[in-house]
Structures are given as structure tokens and as C-alpha cells.
Amino acid sequence: MNIGDVARRSGLPAKTIRYYEDIGLVAPLRGANGYRSFRDSDLHKLAFLGRARSLGFSIEDCRGLLKLYEDDSRASADVKSIAQEHLRRIEDKIAELQAMHRTLSHLVSACAGDDRPDCPILSDLAESDRDARPAGKGRR
Amino acid sequence: MNIGDVARRSGLPAKTIRYYEDIGLVAPLRGANGYRSFRDSDLHKLAFLGRARSLGFSIEDCRGLLKLYEDDSRASADVKSIAQEHLRRIEDKIAELQAMHRTLSHLVSACAGDDRPDCPILSDLAESDRDARPAGKGRR
DNA sequence: ATAGGGATTCCATTAACTGGAAGGTCAAGG
DNA sequence: CCTTGACCTTCCAGTTAATGGAATCCCTAT
């Protein structure tokens, strides 16, 4: 299979597939013409990757999952712990977004949204008697 | 004020402040020694930026908000529409994360998490009788 | 032979910083 | 006067996960 077929069948853009090869997630063969030649197993891996990515797993998570996927003697506990950790990150992110949403929707509903300059949104952002922000962004 | 003071007072890392100058969000003066010299107005802008960023506004949104903030003849409608658009993006993101969360938490709870290899999480990711992506990630 | 649709590589760009190196500046202490 | 340490400066690279585009090559059909 050429990359175009695999792209169609896996739903991943060809660019992305090349990128995944670059970073060592798949290793298709090469034909005499230099074209990548994908086996069924490559296609399966790519489809697996697409699904894992769509669940928000990072590339590094995907690398780990793929390794476990191919390891017949894996322990499901290892898979589960990756997934649980990811679940926690998702929960954190949701909580963070919900906090933003709460604050912002209050401000938005308090704003007249007309042609006058008075704006509670700007006033709030300009408030100087408050420290930067309650919940830190928690960068990693 | 030197950058260290402003960093302390605004809560932003000095690195970030320099970056914000780079991209034209603030324009501190310079002393004879080449050090940045921040006025109170610069500090206020930076604090404003810190708050806007913590609400998840993009840098470009911040640029727009800052411009409106400094424009006495602004219309609050302009501010509101930026905020509403952002609110919509937040809602989309929350929905996307919640969908991931639903799927993943089902899988996680179905996984024994022991030393055996059987794993519904991997099985699901490997399923080939399903198309790649339920809801597109909406890359734009 | 030529046209078209694929394929290849390589480079740049995105968002918003962050880390680190190499070096200049300033105030205090010996 | 010199050193030490805390600041400051610039510049370059790296992060995440691709994506866009250019230049070029290959294959098939007409």
C-alpha cells in the first residue's frame, strides 16, 4: 500500500503519517522507487494511533500504548495506569476551563454590549486590587 | 522599575514580559544602561495581560482587548463580542474533553488493571470496524 | 512525449512561552 | 580597587503535534 491508500483507510493525513514515521511510531518498508510500502500491520498501527490521539493521548502516551499493544505479555495494569493518568489530566483541564467559563460568562452577561465604552469585562481585567488569578494554570 | 520588580508585581515571569515586548504588547522605556524601564502604565498593562491570559484569551485576543482598553471611545459591544467568541471556544473545548472523558472512563472502569494482558482499552483502540474519528478535533 | 496525479524530501510556521549560554551592570564589602 | 552576587541584556534552541509549501521525482495513460 502506498501512503495515499493508508491515509484514506486510516483517516490520517499523509503528512501526519510521514511525521509518525519520522518520530518512530511506524516503520513502513520502502519500494524500489523510494515509495513507502505499508503492510496491514502498519495500517493497523496507524488506525490505533488515530484513535488514541482522538481520545487526547499525547504522542508519548501513544508510543507507550503502542508498545503495550504489541507486547503479548503486557499487564493490563500498565495500560490502565496510562489511561488513568490521562483521565486525570482531562479532568484538570475541564475544571480549568469551567472556571474560566464561570468567570467569563458572568462578565459577559454583565456587559451591555452596546456602543458605550463602559465595560465590566475590561474593568475586571484592569482590577489592580487582586492578585493575578486564583487557580494557577498549573503548567505541567 | 526594572523587569524584576515588574515581574514580582505583575506575577508574570521576566521571560514572559520580554516576550510580550518582543511581540509588541508592551513598550517599556530603556535606561542609559540598556535596562528596560517600566512605567506604572506598563505594569498595569502587564497585569491586565496576565488576567486576560489566565481567562484563556489568546495573545491576539489580548492585543485586541488591550487596544479597546486604551481606547476611551470604544464600544462595549466590541469587547463583549471578543469575550463571547472566546466563551464559545471554551464551550467547544469542554464538550470535546467531556466526550473523551466519557469514552475513556468507561474503558478504564472496564479494565481489570492486573497483571494479565487482556485489556478493553487496547481492544477498543485496536477496533478496526469503526471509522477513525467520531467528532473531528476541528483543527482549523 | 506529455499530462495528471501521486510520491519524495526539506524547510518554515504555528502558540506561547521556557531554558540556557555568554556577557554587561550595579551595589556592597574587603 | 577588586571581587562577588544579584540583576540585567541578547540570542538561540526546544517544546507539541502537526501543517503548508516548494522543488523534484515517479508512474500511468493517452
Coordinates of C-alpha atoms (C1' of nucleotides) in Angstrom, one line a residue:
Chain A
M1 CA 0.0 0.0 0.0
N2 CA 1.2 3.5 -0.8
I3 CA 0.8 6.3 1.6
G4 CA -2.3 7.7 -0.1
D5 CA -4.2 4.4 0.4
V6 CA -3.2 4.3 4.0
A7 CA -4.2 7.9 4.5
R8 CA -7.6 7.1 3.1
R9 CA -8.1 4.0 5.1
S10 CA -6.7 5.2 8.4
G11 CA -8.3 8.7 8.2
L12 CA -4.9 10.3 8.9
P13 CA -3.4 12.8 6.5
A14 CA -0.4 11.6 4.6
K15 CA 1.6 14.4 6.2
T16 CA 0.8 13.1 9.6
I17 CA 1.7 9.5 8.6
R18 CA 5.1 10.7 7.4
Y19 CA 5.5 12.6 10.6
Y20 CA 4.7 9.5 12.6
E21 CA 7.4 7.7 10.7
D22 CA 9.8 10.5 11.4
I23 CA 9.3 10.2 15.1
G24 CA 9.4 6.4 15.0
L25 CA 5.8 5.4 15.6
V26 CA 5.6 3.4 12.4
A27 CA 8.3 1.9 10.1
P28 CA 6.9 1.1 6.7
L29 CA 9.0 -0.7 4.2
R30 CA 10.3 1.1 1.1
G31 CA 9.8 0.0 -2.5
A32 CA 12.5 0.2 -5.2
N33 CA 11.2 3.6 -6.2
G34 CA 11.6 5.0 -2.8
Y35 CA 7.9 5.0 -2.0
R36 CA 6.8 3.9 1.4
S37 CA 5.2 0.5 1.3
F38 CA 2.8 -0.1 4.1
R39 CA 1.8 -3.6 5.4
D40 CA -1.5 -4.3 7.0
S41 CA 0.2 -4.2 10.4
D42 CA 1.3 -0.6 9.6
L43 CA -2.2 0.4 8.7
H44 CA -3.5 -1.1 12.0
K45 CA -0.9 0.7 14.0
L46 CA -1.8 4.0 12.3
A47 CA -5.5 3.4 12.9
F48 CA -4.7 2.6 16.5
L49 CA -2.8 5.9 16.8
G50 CA -5.6 7.9 15.2
R51 CA -8.0 6.6 17.8
A52 CA -5.6 7.1 20.7
R53 CA -4.9 10.6 19.6
S54 CA -8.6 11.3 19.2
L55 CA -9.0 10.4 22.8
G56 CA -6.4 13.0 23.6
F57 CA -3.5 10.8 24.4
S58 CA -0.2 12.5 23.8
I59 CA 2.2 11.2 21.3
E60 CA 4.4 9.9 24.1
D61 CA 1.4 8.1 25.6
C62 CA 0.7 6.7 22.2
R63 CA 4.2 5.4 22.0
G64 CA 3.7 3.6 25.3
L65 CA 0.3 2.3 24.4
L66 CA 1.5 1.0 21.1
K67 CA 4.4 -0.8 22.8
L68 CA 2.0 -2.4 25.2
Y69 CA -0.4 -3.2 22.3
E70 CA 2.3 -5.2 20.7
D71 CA 3.5 -6.9 23.8
D72 CA 1.6 -10.1 24.3
S73 CA 2.8 -10.4 27.8
R74 CA 1.8 -6.9 28.9
A75 CA -0.1 -6.3 32.2
S76 CA -3.4 -4.5 31.7
A77 CA -2.4 -2.5 34.8
D78 CA 0.2 -0.7 32.7
V79 CA -2.3 0.3 30.1
K80 CA -4.8 1.3 32.8
S81 CA -2.4 3.5 34.6
I82 CA -1.6 5.4 31.4
A83 CA -5.2 5.9 30.8
Q84 CA -6.0 6.9 34.3
E85 CA -3.2 9.5 34.3
H86 CA -4.6 10.9 31.1
L87 CA -8.1 10.9 32.6
R88 CA -6.8 13.0 35.5
R89 CA -5.2 15.4 33.1
I90 CA -8.5 15.7 31.2
E91 CA -10.4 16.3 34.4
D92 CA -7.9 19.0 35.4
K93 CA -8.3 20.7 32.1
I94 CA -12.1 20.5 32.2
A95 CA -12.0 22.0 35.7
E96 CA -9.7 24.8 34.5
L97 CA -11.9 25.6 31.5
Q98 CA -15.0 25.5 33.6
A99 CA -13.5 28.0 36.0
M100 CA -12.7 30.3 33.1
H101 CA -16.2 29.8 31.7
R102 CA -17.8 30.7 35.0
T103 CA -15.9 33.9 35.4
L104 CA -16.2 34.9 31.8
S105 CA -19.8 34.2 31.5
H106 CA -20.6 36.4 34.5
L107 CA -18.6 39.2 32.9
V108 CA -20.2 38.7 29.6
S109 CA -23.7 38.8 30.9
A110 CA -22.9 41.9 32.9
C111 CA -21.7 43.7 29.8
A112 CA -24.2 45.8 28.0
G113 CA -22.6 45.2 24.6
D114 CA -23.7 48.5 23.1
D115 CA -21.9 51.5 21.7
R116 CA -21.0 52.9 25.1
P117 CA -17.5 52.5 26.5
D118 CA -18.4 51.2 30.0
C119 CA -17.5 47.6 30.2
P120 CA -17.3 45.3 33.2
I121 CA -15.2 42.9 31.3
L122 CA -12.4 45.4 30.8
S123 CA -12.9 46.7 34.3
D124 CA -12.4 43.3 35.7
L125 CA -9.3 42.7 33.7
A126 CA -8.0 46.0 34.8
E127 CA -8.6 45.5 38.5
S128 CA -5.4 46.0 40.3
D129 CA -6.5 45.1 43.8
R130 CA -6.4 41.4 43.1
D131 CA -3.6 39.0 42.5
A132 CA -3.1 37.6 39.1
R133 CA -5.5 34.7 39.3
P134 CA -7.0 32.3 41.9
A135 CA -6.1 28.9 40.3
G136 CA -2.8 28.9 38.6
K137 CA -2.7 27.5 35.1
G138 CA -0.7 24.7 36.6
R139 CA 1.8 24.5 33.8
R140 CA 2.8 20.8 33.9
Chain B
M1 CA 11.1 49.9 37.6
N2 CA 13.3 47.2 36.4
I3 CA 12.0 44.0 34.9
G4 CA 12.4 42.0 38.2
D5 CA 10.2 44.4 40.1
V6 CA 7.5 44.3 37.4
A7 CA 7.7 40.5 37.3
R8 CA 7.2 40.3 41.0
R9 CA 4.4 42.8 41.0
S10 CA 2.6 41.5 37.9
G11 CA 3.1 37.9 38.7
L12 CA 4.5 37.3 35.2
P13 CA 7.9 35.8 34.7
A14 CA 10.5 38.2 33.4
K15 CA 10.9 36.0 30.3
T16 CA 7.3 36.4 29.5
I17 CA 7.5 40.1 29.9
R18 CA 10.4 40.3 27.5
Y19 CA 8.4 38.1 25.1
Y20 CA 5.5 40.4 25.4
E21 CA 7.7 43.3 24.4
D22 CA 9.0 41.3 21.5
I23 CA 5.6 40.8 20.1
G24 CA 4.6 44.4 20.7
L25 CA 2.2 44.1 23.7
V26 CA 4.2 46.5 25.8
A27 CA 6.8 49.1 25.1
P28 CA 8.9 49.9 28.1
L29 CA 11.5 52.7 28.0
R30 CA 15.1 52.0 28.2
G31 CA 17.6 53.4 30.7
A32 CA 21.1 54.5 29.8
N33 CA 22.4 51.1 30.8
G34 CA 20.2 49.3 28.4
Y35 CA 17.8 48.1 31.1
R36 CA 14.1 48.2 30.4
S37 CA 12.4 50.9 32.5
F38 CA 8.8 50.2 33.2
R39 CA 6.2 52.9 33.9
D40 CA 3.2 52.3 36.0
S41 CA 1.2 52.1 32.9
D42 CA 3.4 49.3 31.6
L43 CA 2.8 47.4 34.9
H44 CA -0.9 47.9 34.5
K45 CA -0.9 46.6 31.0
L46 CA 1.1 43.6 32.0
A47 CA -1.2 42.8 34.9
F48 CA -4.1 43.2 32.5
L49 CA -2.5 40.8 30.1
G50 CA -1.8 38.3 32.9
R51 CA -5.5 38.3 33.8
A52 CA -6.7 38.1 30.3
R53 CA -4.4 35.2 29.6
S54 CA -5.5 33.4 32.7
L55 CA -9.0 33.6 31.4
G56 CA -7.7 31.8 28.3
F57 CA -7.7 34.6 25.9
S58 CA -5.2 34.2 23.1
I59 CA -2.4 36.6 22.6
E60 CA -4.2 38.1 19.6
D61 CA -7.4 38.4 21.7
C62 CA -5.3 40.2 24.3
R63 CA -3.9 42.5 21.8
G64 CA -7.4 43.4 20.8
L65 CA -8.6 43.8 24.3
L66 CA -5.7 45.9 25.2
K67 CA -6.4 48.2 22.3
L68 CA -10.0 48.6 23.4
Y69 CA -8.9 49.0 27.0
E70 CA -6.9 52.0 25.9
D71 CA -9.5 53.4 23.7
D72 CA -11.8 55.7 25.6
S73 CA -14.3 55.8 22.8
R74 CA -14.6 52.0 22.5
A75 CA -18.0 50.3 22.3
S76 CA -18.5 47.7 24.9
A77 CA -20.1 45.6 22.2
D78 CA -16.6 45.1 20.7
V79 CA -15.3 43.8 24.0
K80 CA -18.3 41.6 24.5
S81 CA -18.0 40.0 21.1
I82 CA -14.4 39.0 21.7
A83 CA -15.4 37.6 25.0
Q84 CA -18.4 35.7 23.6
E85 CA -16.4 34.2 20.8
H86 CA -13.9 33.1 23.4
L87 CA -16.7 31.7 25.5
R88 CA -17.8 29.6 22.6
R89 CA -14.4 28.2 22.0
I90 CA -14.2 27.3 25.7
E91 CA -17.6 25.6 25.5
D92 CA -16.5 23.6 22.4
K93 CA -13.3 22.6 24.2
I94 CA -15.1 21.5 27.3
A95 CA -17.5 19.4 25.2
E96 CA -14.7 17.8 23.4
L97 CA -12.9 17.0 26.6
Q98 CA -16.1 15.6 28.2
A99 CA -16.6 13.3 25.2
M100 CA -13.1 12.0 25.6
H101 CA -13.7 11.7 29.3
R102 CA -16.9 9.7 28.9
T103 CA -15.3 7.2 26.5
L104 CA -12.1 6.8 28.4
S105 CA -13.7 6.4 31.8
H106 CA -15.9 3.6 30.5
L107 CA -12.8 1.9 29.2
V108 CA -10.8 2.4 32.3
S109 CA -13.5 1.0 34.5
A110 CA -13.8 -2.0 32.3
C111 CA -10.1 -2.7 32.6
A112 CA -9.1 -5.1 35.3
G113 CA -5.7 -3.4 35.8
D114 CA -4.0 -6.5 36.9
D115 CA -1.0 -8.5 35.5
R116 CA -3.0 -10.2 32.8
P117 CA -2.7 -8.9 29.2
D118 CA -6.4 -8.7 28.4
C119 CA -7.3 -5.1 28.2
P120 CA -10.5 -3.5 26.9
I121 CA -8.7 -0.2 26.5
L122 CA -6.3 -1.7 24.0
S123 CA -9.1 -3.7 22.4
D124 CA -11.1 -0.6 21.8
L125 CA -8.2 1.3 20.3
A126 CA -7.5 -1.6 18.1
E127 CA -11.0 -2.0 16.8
S128 CA -11.0 -1.8 13.1
D129 CA -14.7 -1.9 12.5
R130 CA -15.2 1.7 13.4
D131 CA -14.2 4.8 11.5
A132 CA -11.4 6.8 12.7
R133 CA -13.0 9.7 14.3
P134 CA -16.4 10.3 15.8
A135 CA -16.2 14.0 16.3
G136 CA -13.5 15.8 14.4
K137 CA -11.0 17.7 16.5
G138 CA -11.8 20.7 14.5
R139 CA -8.4 21.8 13.6
R140 CA -8.7 25.0 11.7
Chain C
dA1 C1' 6.1 12.9 -25.4
dT2 C1' 3.3 14.9 -22.2
dA3 C1' -0.1 15.5 -18.8
dG4 C1' -2.0 14.2 -14.4
dG5 C1' -1.9 12.6 -10.1
dG6 C1' 0.8 10.7 -6.7
dA7 C1' 5.1 10.3 -4.2
dT8 C1' 9.6 12.1 -2.2
dT9 C1' 12.5 15.4 0.8
dC10 C1' 13.4 19.6 3.2
dC11 C1' 12.3 23.9 5.3
dA12 C1' 9.3 27.1 7.6
dT13 C1' 5.5 28.1 10.6
dT14 C1' 2.1 27.6 14.1
dA15 C1' 1.2 29.3 20.1
dA16 C1' 3.1 31.0 23.9
dC17 C1' 6.4 30.6 26.1
dT18 C1' 10.7 28.5 28.6
dG19 C1' 15.6 27.2 29.3
dG20 C1' 20.1 28.2 28.9
dA21 C1' 24.5 30.3 27.4
dA22 C1' 27.5 34.3 27.2
dG23 C1' 28.2 38.5 28.7
dG24 C1' 27.2 43.6 30.6
dT25 C1' 25.8 46.3 35.1
dC26 C1' 25.3 47.6 39.7
dA27 C1' 25.8 47.9 44.8
dA28 C1' 28.1 46.2 48.7
dG29 C1' 32.1 44.5 51.2
dG30 C1' 37.1 43.7 52.0
Chain D
dC1 C1' 40.4 48.9 43.5
dC2 C1' 38.6 44.5 43.0
dT3 C1' 35.6 40.9 43.6
dT4 C1' 31.2 38.7 44.5
dG5 C1' 26.5 38.0 43.6
dA6 C1' 22.3 39.5 42.0
dC7 C1' 20.3 41.5 38.1
dC8 C1' 20.1 42.7 33.5
dT9 C1' 21.0 42.1 28.4
dT10 C1' 20.6 39.4 23.8
dC11 C1' 20.4 35.3 21.1
dC12 C1' 19.5 30.5 20.1
dA13 C1' 17.1 26.3 20.8
dG14 C1' 13.4 23.4 22.4
dT15 C1' 8.6 22.4 23.5
dT16 C1' 3.6 19.9 20.9
dA17 C1' 1.8 17.8 17.0
dA18 C1' 1.4 18.6 13.2
dT19 C1' 0.7 21.6 8.7
dG20 C1' 1.9 24.3 4.4
dG21 C1' 4.6 24.8 0.6
dA22 C1' 8.4 24.3 -2.7
dA23 C1' 11.2 21.6 -5.7
dT24 C1' 11.6 17.4 -7.7
dC25 C1' 10.7 12.5 -8.9
dC26 C1' 7.8 8.6 -10.4
dC27 C1' 4.0 6.1 -12.7
dT28 C1' 0.3 5.5 -15.8
dA29 C1' -2.4 6.7 -19.6
dT30 C1' -3.1 8.9 -23.9

